[in-house]
Every structure is written in C-alpha cells, then in structure tokens.
XYZ file of C-alpha atoms in Angstrom:
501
model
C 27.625 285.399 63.938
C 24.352 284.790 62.295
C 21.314 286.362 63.164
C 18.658 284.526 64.822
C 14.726 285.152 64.573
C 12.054 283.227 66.201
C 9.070 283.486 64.572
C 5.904 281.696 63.822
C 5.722 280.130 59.939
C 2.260 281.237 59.465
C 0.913 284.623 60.424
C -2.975 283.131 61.609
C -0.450 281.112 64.376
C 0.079 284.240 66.110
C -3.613 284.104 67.767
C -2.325 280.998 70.067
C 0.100 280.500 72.607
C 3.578 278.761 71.958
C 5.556 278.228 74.965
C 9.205 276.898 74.410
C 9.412 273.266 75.322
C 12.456 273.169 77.654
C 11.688 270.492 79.870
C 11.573 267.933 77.466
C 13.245 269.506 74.193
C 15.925 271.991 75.754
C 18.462 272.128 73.002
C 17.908 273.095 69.169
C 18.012 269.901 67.474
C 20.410 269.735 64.372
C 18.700 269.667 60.720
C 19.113 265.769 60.658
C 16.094 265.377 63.429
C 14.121 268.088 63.247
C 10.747 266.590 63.293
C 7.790 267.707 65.816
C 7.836 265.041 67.782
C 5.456 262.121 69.166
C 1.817 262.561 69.801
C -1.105 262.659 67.152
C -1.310 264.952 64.397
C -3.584 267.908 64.241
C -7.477 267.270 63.484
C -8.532 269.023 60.652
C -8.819 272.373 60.475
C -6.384 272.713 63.864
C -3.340 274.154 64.275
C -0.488 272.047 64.880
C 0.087 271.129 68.296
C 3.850 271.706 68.090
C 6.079 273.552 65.592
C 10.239 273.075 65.777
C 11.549 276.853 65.608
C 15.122 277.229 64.657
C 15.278 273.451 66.234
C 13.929 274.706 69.219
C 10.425 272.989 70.417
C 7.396 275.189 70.868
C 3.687 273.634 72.321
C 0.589 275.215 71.628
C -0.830 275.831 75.648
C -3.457 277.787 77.657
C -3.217 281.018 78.055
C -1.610 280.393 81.336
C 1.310 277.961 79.777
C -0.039 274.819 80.871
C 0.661 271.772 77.999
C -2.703 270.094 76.869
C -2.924 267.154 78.931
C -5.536 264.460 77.116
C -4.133 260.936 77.901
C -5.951 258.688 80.091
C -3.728 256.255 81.899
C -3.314 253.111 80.098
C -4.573 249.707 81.372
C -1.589 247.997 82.902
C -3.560 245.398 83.982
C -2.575 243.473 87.158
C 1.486 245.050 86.287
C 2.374 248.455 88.257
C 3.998 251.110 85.858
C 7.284 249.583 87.547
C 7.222 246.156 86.373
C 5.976 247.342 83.224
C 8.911 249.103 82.878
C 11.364 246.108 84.251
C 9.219 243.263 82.681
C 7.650 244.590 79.399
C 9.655 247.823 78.100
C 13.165 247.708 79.347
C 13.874 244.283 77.413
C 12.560 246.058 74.376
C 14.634 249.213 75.357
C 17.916 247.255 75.274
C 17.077 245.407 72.213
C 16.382 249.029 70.201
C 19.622 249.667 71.843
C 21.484 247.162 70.907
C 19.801 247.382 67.197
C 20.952 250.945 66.762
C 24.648 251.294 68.420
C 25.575 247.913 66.359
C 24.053 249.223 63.115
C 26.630 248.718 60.058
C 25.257 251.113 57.299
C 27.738 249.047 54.884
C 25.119 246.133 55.243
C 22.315 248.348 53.717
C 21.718 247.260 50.132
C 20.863 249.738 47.769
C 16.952 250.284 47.434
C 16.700 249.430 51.146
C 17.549 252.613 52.611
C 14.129 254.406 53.043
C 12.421 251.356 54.377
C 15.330 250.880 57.189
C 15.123 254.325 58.147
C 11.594 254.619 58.302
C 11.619 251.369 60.121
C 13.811 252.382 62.732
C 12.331 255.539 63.304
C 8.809 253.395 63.920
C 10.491 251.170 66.365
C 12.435 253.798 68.195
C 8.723 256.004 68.492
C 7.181 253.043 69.112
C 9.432 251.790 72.184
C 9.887 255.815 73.728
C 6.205 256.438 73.477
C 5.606 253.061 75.206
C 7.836 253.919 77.614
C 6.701 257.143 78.986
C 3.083 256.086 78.210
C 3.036 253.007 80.069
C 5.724 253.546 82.900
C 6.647 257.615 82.943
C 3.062 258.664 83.201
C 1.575 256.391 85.106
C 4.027 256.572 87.974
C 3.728 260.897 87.981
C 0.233 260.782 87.791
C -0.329 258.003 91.037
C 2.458 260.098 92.591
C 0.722 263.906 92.375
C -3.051 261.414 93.093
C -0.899 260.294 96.528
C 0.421 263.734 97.738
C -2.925 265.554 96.885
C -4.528 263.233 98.995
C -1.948 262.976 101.791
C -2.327 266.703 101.832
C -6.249 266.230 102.052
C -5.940 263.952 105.238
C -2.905 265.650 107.001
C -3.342 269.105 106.393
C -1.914 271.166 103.003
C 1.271 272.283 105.456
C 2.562 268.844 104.993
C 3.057 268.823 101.300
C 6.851 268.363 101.720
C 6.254 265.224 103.754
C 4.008 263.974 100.834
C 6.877 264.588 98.678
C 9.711 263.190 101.096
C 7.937 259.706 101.542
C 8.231 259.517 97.602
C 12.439 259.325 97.870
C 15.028 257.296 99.152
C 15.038 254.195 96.742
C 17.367 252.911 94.735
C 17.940 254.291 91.381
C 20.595 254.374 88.040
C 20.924 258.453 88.470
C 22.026 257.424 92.029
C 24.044 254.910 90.451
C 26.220 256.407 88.732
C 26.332 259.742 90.932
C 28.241 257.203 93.771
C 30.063 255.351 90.722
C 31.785 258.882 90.472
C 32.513 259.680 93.967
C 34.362 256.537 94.079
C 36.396 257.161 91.706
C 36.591 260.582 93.405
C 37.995 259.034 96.308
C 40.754 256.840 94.775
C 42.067 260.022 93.595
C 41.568 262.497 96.716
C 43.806 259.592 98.024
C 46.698 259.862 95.398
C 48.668 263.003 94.479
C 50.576 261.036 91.233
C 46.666 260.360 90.210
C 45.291 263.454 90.619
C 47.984 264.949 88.604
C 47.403 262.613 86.068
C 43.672 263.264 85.732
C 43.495 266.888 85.968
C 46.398 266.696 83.772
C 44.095 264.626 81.276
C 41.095 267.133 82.016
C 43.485 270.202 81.022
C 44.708 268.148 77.491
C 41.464 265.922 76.492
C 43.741 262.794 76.557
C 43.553 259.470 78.251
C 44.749 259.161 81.589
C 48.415 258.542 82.515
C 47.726 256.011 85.053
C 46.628 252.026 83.736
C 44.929 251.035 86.933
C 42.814 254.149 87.152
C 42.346 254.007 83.049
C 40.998 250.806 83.629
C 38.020 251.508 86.076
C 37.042 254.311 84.180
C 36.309 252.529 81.097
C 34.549 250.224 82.762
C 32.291 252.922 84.496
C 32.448 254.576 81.438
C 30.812 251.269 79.809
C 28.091 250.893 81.945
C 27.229 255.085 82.007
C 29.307 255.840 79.652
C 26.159 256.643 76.990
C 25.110 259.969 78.459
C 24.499 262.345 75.844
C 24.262 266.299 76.500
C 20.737 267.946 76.295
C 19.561 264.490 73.934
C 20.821 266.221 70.861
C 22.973 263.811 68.572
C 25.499 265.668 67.378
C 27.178 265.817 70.658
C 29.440 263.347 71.971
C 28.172 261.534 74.771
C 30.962 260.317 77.911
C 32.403 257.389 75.736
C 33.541 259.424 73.039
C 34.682 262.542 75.110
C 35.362 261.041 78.853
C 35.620 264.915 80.127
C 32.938 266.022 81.510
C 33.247 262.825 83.855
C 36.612 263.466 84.646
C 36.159 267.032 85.734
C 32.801 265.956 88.385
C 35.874 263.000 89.483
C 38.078 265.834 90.295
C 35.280 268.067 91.632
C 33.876 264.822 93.854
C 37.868 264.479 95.210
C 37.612 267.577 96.626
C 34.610 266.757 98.859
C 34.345 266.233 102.482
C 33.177 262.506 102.713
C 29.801 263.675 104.522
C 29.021 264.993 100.992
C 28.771 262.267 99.575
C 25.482 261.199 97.331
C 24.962 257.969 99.346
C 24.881 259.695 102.497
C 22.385 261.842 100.924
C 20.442 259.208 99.985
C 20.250 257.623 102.828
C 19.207 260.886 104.382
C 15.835 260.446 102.779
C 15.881 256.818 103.264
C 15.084 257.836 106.686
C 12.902 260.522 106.478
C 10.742 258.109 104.186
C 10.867 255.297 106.845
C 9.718 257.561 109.695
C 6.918 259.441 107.764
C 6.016 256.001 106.910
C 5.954 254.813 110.289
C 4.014 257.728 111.318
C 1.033 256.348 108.604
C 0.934 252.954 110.238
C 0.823 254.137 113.469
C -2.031 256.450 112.511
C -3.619 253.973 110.289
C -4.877 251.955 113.233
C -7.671 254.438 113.773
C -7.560 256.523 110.505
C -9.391 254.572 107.413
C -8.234 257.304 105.311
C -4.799 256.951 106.179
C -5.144 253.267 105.782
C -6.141 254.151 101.990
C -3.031 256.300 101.653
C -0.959 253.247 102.738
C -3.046 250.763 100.070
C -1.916 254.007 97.413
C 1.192 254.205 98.613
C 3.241 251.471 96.756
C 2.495 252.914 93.483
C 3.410 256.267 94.379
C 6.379 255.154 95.528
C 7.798 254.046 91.862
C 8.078 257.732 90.865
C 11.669 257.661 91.907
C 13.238 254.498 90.100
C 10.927 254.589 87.496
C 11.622 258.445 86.151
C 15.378 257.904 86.833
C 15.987 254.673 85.461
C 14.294 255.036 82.391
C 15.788 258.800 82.491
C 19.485 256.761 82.509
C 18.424 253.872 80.566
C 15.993 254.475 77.546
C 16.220 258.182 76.793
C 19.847 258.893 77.491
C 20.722 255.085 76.188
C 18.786 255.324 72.965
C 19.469 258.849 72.161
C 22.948 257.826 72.077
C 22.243 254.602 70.143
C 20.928 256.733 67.830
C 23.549 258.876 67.455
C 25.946 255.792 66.799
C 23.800 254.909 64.356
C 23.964 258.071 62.559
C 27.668 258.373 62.078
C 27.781 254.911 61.038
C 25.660 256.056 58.205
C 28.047 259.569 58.392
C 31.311 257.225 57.714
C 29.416 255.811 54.379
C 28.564 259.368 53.272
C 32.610 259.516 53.740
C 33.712 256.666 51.842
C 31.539 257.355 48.768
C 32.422 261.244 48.664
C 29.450 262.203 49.951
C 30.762 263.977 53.328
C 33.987 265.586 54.029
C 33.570 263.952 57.982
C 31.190 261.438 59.373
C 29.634 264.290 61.091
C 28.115 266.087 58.432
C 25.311 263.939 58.577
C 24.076 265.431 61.504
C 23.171 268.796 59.289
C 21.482 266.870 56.149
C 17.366 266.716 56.067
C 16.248 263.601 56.679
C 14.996 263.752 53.075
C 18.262 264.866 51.438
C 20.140 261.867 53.721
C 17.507 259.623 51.815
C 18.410 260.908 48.564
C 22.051 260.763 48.852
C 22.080 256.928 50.184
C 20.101 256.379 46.928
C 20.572 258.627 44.533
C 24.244 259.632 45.396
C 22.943 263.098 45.536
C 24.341 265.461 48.764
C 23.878 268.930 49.779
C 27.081 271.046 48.761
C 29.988 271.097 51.577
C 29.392 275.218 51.463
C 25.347 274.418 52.352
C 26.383 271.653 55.165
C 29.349 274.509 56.622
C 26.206 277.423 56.498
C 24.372 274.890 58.633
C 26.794 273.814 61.300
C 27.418 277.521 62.048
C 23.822 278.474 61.934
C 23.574 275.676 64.338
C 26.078 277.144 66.280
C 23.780 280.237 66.683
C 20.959 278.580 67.418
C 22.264 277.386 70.214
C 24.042 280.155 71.381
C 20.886 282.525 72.041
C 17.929 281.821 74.319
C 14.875 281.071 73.143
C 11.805 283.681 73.934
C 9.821 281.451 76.224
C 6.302 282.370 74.753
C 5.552 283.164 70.770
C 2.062 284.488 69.867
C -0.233 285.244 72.544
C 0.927 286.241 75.615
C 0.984 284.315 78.475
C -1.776 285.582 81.483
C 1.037 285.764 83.847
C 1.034 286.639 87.658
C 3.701 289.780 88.090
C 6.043 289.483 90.951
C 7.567 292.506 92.915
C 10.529 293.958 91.281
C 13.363 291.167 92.483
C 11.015 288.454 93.388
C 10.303 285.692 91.132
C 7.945 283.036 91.375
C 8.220 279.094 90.355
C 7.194 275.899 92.309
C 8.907 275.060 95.330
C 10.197 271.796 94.355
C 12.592 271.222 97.556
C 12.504 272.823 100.555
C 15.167 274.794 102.083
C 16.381 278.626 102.048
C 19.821 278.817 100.183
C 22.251 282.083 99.841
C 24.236 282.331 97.828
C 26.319 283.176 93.908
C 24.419 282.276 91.021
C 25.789 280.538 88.131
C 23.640 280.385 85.290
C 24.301 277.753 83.093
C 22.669 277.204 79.759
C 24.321 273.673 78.439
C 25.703 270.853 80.177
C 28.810 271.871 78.056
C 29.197 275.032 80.545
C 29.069 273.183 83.831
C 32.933 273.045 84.784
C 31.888 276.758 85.448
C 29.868 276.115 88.477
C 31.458 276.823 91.948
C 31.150 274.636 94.792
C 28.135 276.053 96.802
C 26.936 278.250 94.141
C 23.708 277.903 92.744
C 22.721 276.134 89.552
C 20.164 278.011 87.254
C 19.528 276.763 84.101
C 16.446 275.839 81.831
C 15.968 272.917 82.699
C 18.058 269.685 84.203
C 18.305 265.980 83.130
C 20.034 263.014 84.574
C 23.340 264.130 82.581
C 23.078 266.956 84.992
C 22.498 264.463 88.345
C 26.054 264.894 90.153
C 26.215 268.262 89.869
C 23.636 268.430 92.469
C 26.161 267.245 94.236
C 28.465 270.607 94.023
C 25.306 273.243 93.774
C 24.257 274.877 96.950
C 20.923 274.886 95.872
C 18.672 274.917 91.981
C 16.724 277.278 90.172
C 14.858 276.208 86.227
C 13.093 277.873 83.900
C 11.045 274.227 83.222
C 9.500 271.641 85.869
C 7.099 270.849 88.297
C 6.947 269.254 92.134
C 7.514 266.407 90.467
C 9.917 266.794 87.561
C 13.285 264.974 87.396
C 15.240 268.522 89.183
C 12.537 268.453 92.223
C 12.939 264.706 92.674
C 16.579 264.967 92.378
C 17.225 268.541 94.389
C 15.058 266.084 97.480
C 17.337 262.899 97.189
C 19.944 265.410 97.540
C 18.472 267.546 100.263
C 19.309 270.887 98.504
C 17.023 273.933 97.945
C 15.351 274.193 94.412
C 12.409 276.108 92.762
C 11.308 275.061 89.574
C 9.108 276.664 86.893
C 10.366 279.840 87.363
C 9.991 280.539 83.435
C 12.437 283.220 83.085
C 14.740 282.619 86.050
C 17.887 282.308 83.369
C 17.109 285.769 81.994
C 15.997 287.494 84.635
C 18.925 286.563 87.342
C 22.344 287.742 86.428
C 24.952 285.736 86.426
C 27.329 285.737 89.947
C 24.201 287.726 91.434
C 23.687 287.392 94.713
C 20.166 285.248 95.433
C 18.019 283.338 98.288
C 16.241 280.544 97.039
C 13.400 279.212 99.214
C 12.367 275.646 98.158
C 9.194 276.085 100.297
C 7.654 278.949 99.451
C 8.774 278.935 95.376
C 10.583 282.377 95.720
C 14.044 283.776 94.367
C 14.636 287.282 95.571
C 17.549 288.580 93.746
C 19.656 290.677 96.713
C-alpha cells in the first residue's frame, strides 16, 4: 500500500494552526475536485485560509481549534432563514439539480468546454454558498442567540431544555428514516421477503420480489441521491441500493416502539410542554415573553439544517457526480478513458485539456491515482498540522467533547470511519466516528448512543442524537483514535465525558 504523509506545502505554514476539517470535508476528495473550497481568498501577504492535504481539508484556526468566524448575518429582509430556504433557494436548488443530473456531455461543442465547466462550477458555488449563507447560518446562529438566552433567564442547568424546545418538527432526514422502517415492516412481516432481500444484500442484485422491487425504487427515487461522505466517486443509493437494503433488514428486526416516528414524537412533546411552561411564565416574566417573540426563528434550526442537509448538499453532490460520468462516458467513446470512472482521478485542468485538445493522462498515471486514493482514504488524518493546539488534558481514560444529547449510555464501541463500514455496527453499540451526516441519519436508529471527533451543540449529530433521544458527545477531537474499537465505554451526553472502562 502506498505511503501516506501529511504535510504542509510550504515550510513558513508550519507557524499556524491547521486543524482537519471533518465536519464539513470528512473524506479525501478524488483529484477531479480538489479545490479549497468556498470563502474569499487570502489578502495579501496572508496565508491561505485552507489548504487540501492528500484531499483531506485543513483550516487555518486559533490556537485553541476554533474556525475563523467573520460573516455577519445577511439581511433577509422581512423572509426568516426558512422561507428563504423554501421560497428563494430551494427552487434554485432543484433547478442546479435538475441542470447537472440531465447534463449530456455529447451536446458540448468543441471550444465550449471550459466555459461550461467554469459556468457550472459558478452556479453550483453560487447556489451552495447561498444556501448555507442565507438559510444554514442564519437559523444556527438565532438558535445558539435563543438557548444562550433561555439559559440567561432560567438558569445555565436548563441548557438541555433550551436545546429540547428546538426539536420535534418535521423534517426530510426524518423522512426518509420512517420511509425505511416501513419498508422494514413489510418485510419483518414476510419470511419469502426477507429471504429475498437479505438474499439481495448478500449478492448486490435486485430483489426477487416485484411488489417489494417496486416500492423501493420509488423510495429510492425520492432519497435515492444520497451520496457517502459528499465525495463523487462513490455511488450514491440509486446506483448501489445496498446500504438501504441492509438499514431495511436492520429496521425489520426492531421492536415497533423503536421506531423513528415514535421518537419523534417523543420530542414533539417535550417541545410542547417546555413551551407551555414559557407561556405560562410569560404572563409575569417580560423576559420570557422576549424568548417566546425569539422563539419562532430558533425553531427553524431543525427543518432547515436537515432539509437542506437531504436536499441541496446530498442532492447536488450527487447531481454532480452524474454529471461527471456523463462527461466520463465521452472520455470512453473517444479513447480517452478505459471506464467512465476515470474521470474522477483527472485534474480539473487535464479534464479541460483532454475535452479539447484530445490530450489524457496515461491509464498507468490514472491506475497510480485510484490506488493512492485508496490510501488516502484508508488512514486517518492527524487532526492538527503546524502549531499545536492549546488543548485541555483529560485524566488518563476520560475524554472531553460537548455534550450534545443528554443521557449516560454503556456500552461496545464500534468505531466507524466511512459510511461504507456501517453494516458493522451492532444493535445497541455505540457509533464513533469523525463526524456524521444525514447519509448516516437511520443509523441512529440502531446505535445505543454517539461519539465524533467534529461538531458542536448544535451540529447535524447533536440535533439528530435529540430527535432520537440517544446519548451523544460531540467534539471529542480524537475520540476515533483514542477509543479502541469493541472497548467498553460510558458516554454521558450531559456532562461531555467518555470514560473508556
């Protein structure tokens, strides 16, 4: 296997802190995309504010890790970041979407090619960074503005009520998670089927079974364009149904009390009564009245960070990707490629070039690649480069993240480093990985409880491990390398500990 090294380009880089991106970049990214990313460039004289290492994202920080955070919230106007996100950038979302997953690189002309790239690659920055801008940020920041002041008025011990009357709404994470279970449950109800799909699971081919064959694809079309850790050269559902078959099989073997609506409508509850409880104070409280007037808007955190979650990134990621082997299948047909996938491990320069100039890498340089890529992903990145990180050091056994859900949980870790591995977590055990995404949402379902490297009290695994009323803690930094896996842990989602035992 080939050797991997993570280090800086430039030795005068080594005086700053890089701290691995794995919240928002947790895979190595392919040669094909390998760019660093949205956000301005560097004033002069200033060191980049990102570098892409081995494919891997790295941000220049603080010395104690924390990502430069310079954006004001943008005027929405009279809009909240939700109906900016229904009304303004979801219509522009499916359009990209549509664009890109129907692109037809035979209809390029030649000469075109660098302006339709380049054009695309405007749009698809222009519509993401609108998107999180707009909608993402907005709703996170009104949402950690609500439960610092809810914590002001009722006292700092009620933090996890500030964070409780933020769930139980309606979202496409949710969505799909109960899409699943139902299909879970026609087959806990038939043997023949159940043969049929873990029979299907065990060969990667369709299933034996019409009826059945025929609800899948049509969950399959509507969720169906989840991509693994947002890197496109890896299939997303459509193209390789198994990952969604397995959680089908894994959701059949469920008591029904398990099931994500119930959990849902667990917090529905909670919300309702903790927002009772502010009304009924509110009649002689006027700060409690102003949490109430701030409450709405906090409230969108939830449907806004999961439905753009399911909708724009995983929908456009995989858009893109369709768009890519489109452009693969020409390389094909004009002897350029020896599989559509090759693409995936040109530059973005040399993929110019050979559209235009009918000039390609060799197939020995593109094979040297894919299993260099291979590597990459096959190590962990160091989670700091350069300076050190001031760190606080925890007692030998002990480590320290953000309690993102409350709860104390027992039990087998399973540490899991790509969505690819997750057929390898036991029911009850406890997830740790880097970091989790919606593609990661119904195995929430089957984990006792959640520990990441990445994430805050309000990341997409805290707001997730809540609606599901499981133990997580979150930021940990170095839980996947420090805990062993099958080790036997306690996460407590209050307190931000996991004690190895």
């Amino acid at each position: 296997m080939t050797e991997v090294e993570f280090s800086l380009p430039e030795p005068e880089l080594e005086q700053y802190t890089w701290v691995y991106e794995n919240e928002h970049g947790p895979a190595s990214q392919p040669p094909l995309t390998r760019e660093p990313g949205f956000g301005p460039p560097p004033e002069p004289g200033e060191p980049p504010s990102r570098l892409i290492i081995n494919g891997y994202s790295y941000f220049r920080s603080g010395p104690t890790g924390e990502m430069p955070s310079s954006f004001g919230l943008p005027d929405l106007g009279e809009a909240t970041a939700l109906e900016a996100w229904n009304d303004k950038w979801l219509p522009q979302v499916d359009a990209l979407f549509d664009e890109l997953s129907g692109f037809d690189a035979a209809t390029v002309r030649e000469g075109e090619w660098r302006e339709v790239l380049d054009r695309q690659a405007a749009e698809f920055r222009r519509v993401f960074a609108g998107v999180h801008g707009e909608c993402v940020l907005t709703s996170g920041q009104l949402a950690r503005d609500f439960v610092d002041a809810y914590c002001e008025v009722l006292g700092e011990d009620r933090r996890d009520d500030g964070h409780a009357i933020l769930q139980g709404f309606p979202n496409q994470t949710l969505d799909r998670a109960i899409a699943l279970w139902e299909l879970g449950r026609e087959v806990r109800a038939d043997a023949e089927l159940r043969a049929a799909v873990e029979d299907s699971v065990e060969r990667g081919t369709s299933v034996d079974h019409a009826p059945f064959e025929r609800r899948l694809e049509g969950f399959l079309e509507e969720f169906g364009h989840t991509i693994d850790a947002q890197v496109p050269d890896a299939p997303t559902w459509r193209e390789e149904p198994r990952p969604a078959l397995d959680l089908i099989v894994r959701y059949a073997d469920k008591p029904e009390d398990a099931s994500p609506s119930r959990a849902a409508d667990a917090q529905t509850a909670r919300r309702k009564e903790l927002e009772a409880e502010l009304d009924a104070l509110a009649a002689s409280d006027h700060r409690v009245r102003e949490l109430l007037d701030r409450l709405p808007g906090a409230q969108e955190l939830l449907p806004v960070r999961e439905d753009h979650n399911t909708l724009c990134d995983q929908r456009l990621g995989a858009a893109s990707r369709y768009r890519w082997l489109s452009i693969g299948r020409l390389l094909l047909e004009r002897g350029l490629a020896e599989e559509a996938g090759d693409v995936f491990y040109f530059t973005l320069e040399e993929l110019r070039e050979a559209l235009e100039g009918g000039s390609a890498p060799e197939n020995r340089t593109i094979d040297e690649r894919r299993r260099e890529q291979a590597a990459f992903r096959a190590v962990q990145p160091p989670p700091v480069l350069g300076r050190p990180l001031a760190v606080e050091v925890s007692n030998a056994g002990i480590l320290r993240g953000t309690g993102a859900s409350p709860g104390v949980y027992r039990g087998r870790a399973r540490v899991i480093r790509s969505l690819a591995e997750a057929g390898r977590l036991g029911d009850g055990e406890i997830l740790v990985c880097g970091v989790t995404a919606p593609t990661w949402t119904p195995y929430f379902a089957v984990a006792g409880a959640v520990v990441t490297d990445a994430g805050g009290a309000l990341s997409h695994t805290a707001v997730v491990a809540r609606e599901y009323g499981i133990a997580a803690v979150v930021g940990t930094r170095t839980g996947t390398r420090a805990i062993p896996d099958g080790a036997l842990i306690e996460v407590d989602g209050a307190e931000g500990l996991v004690r190895l035992l």
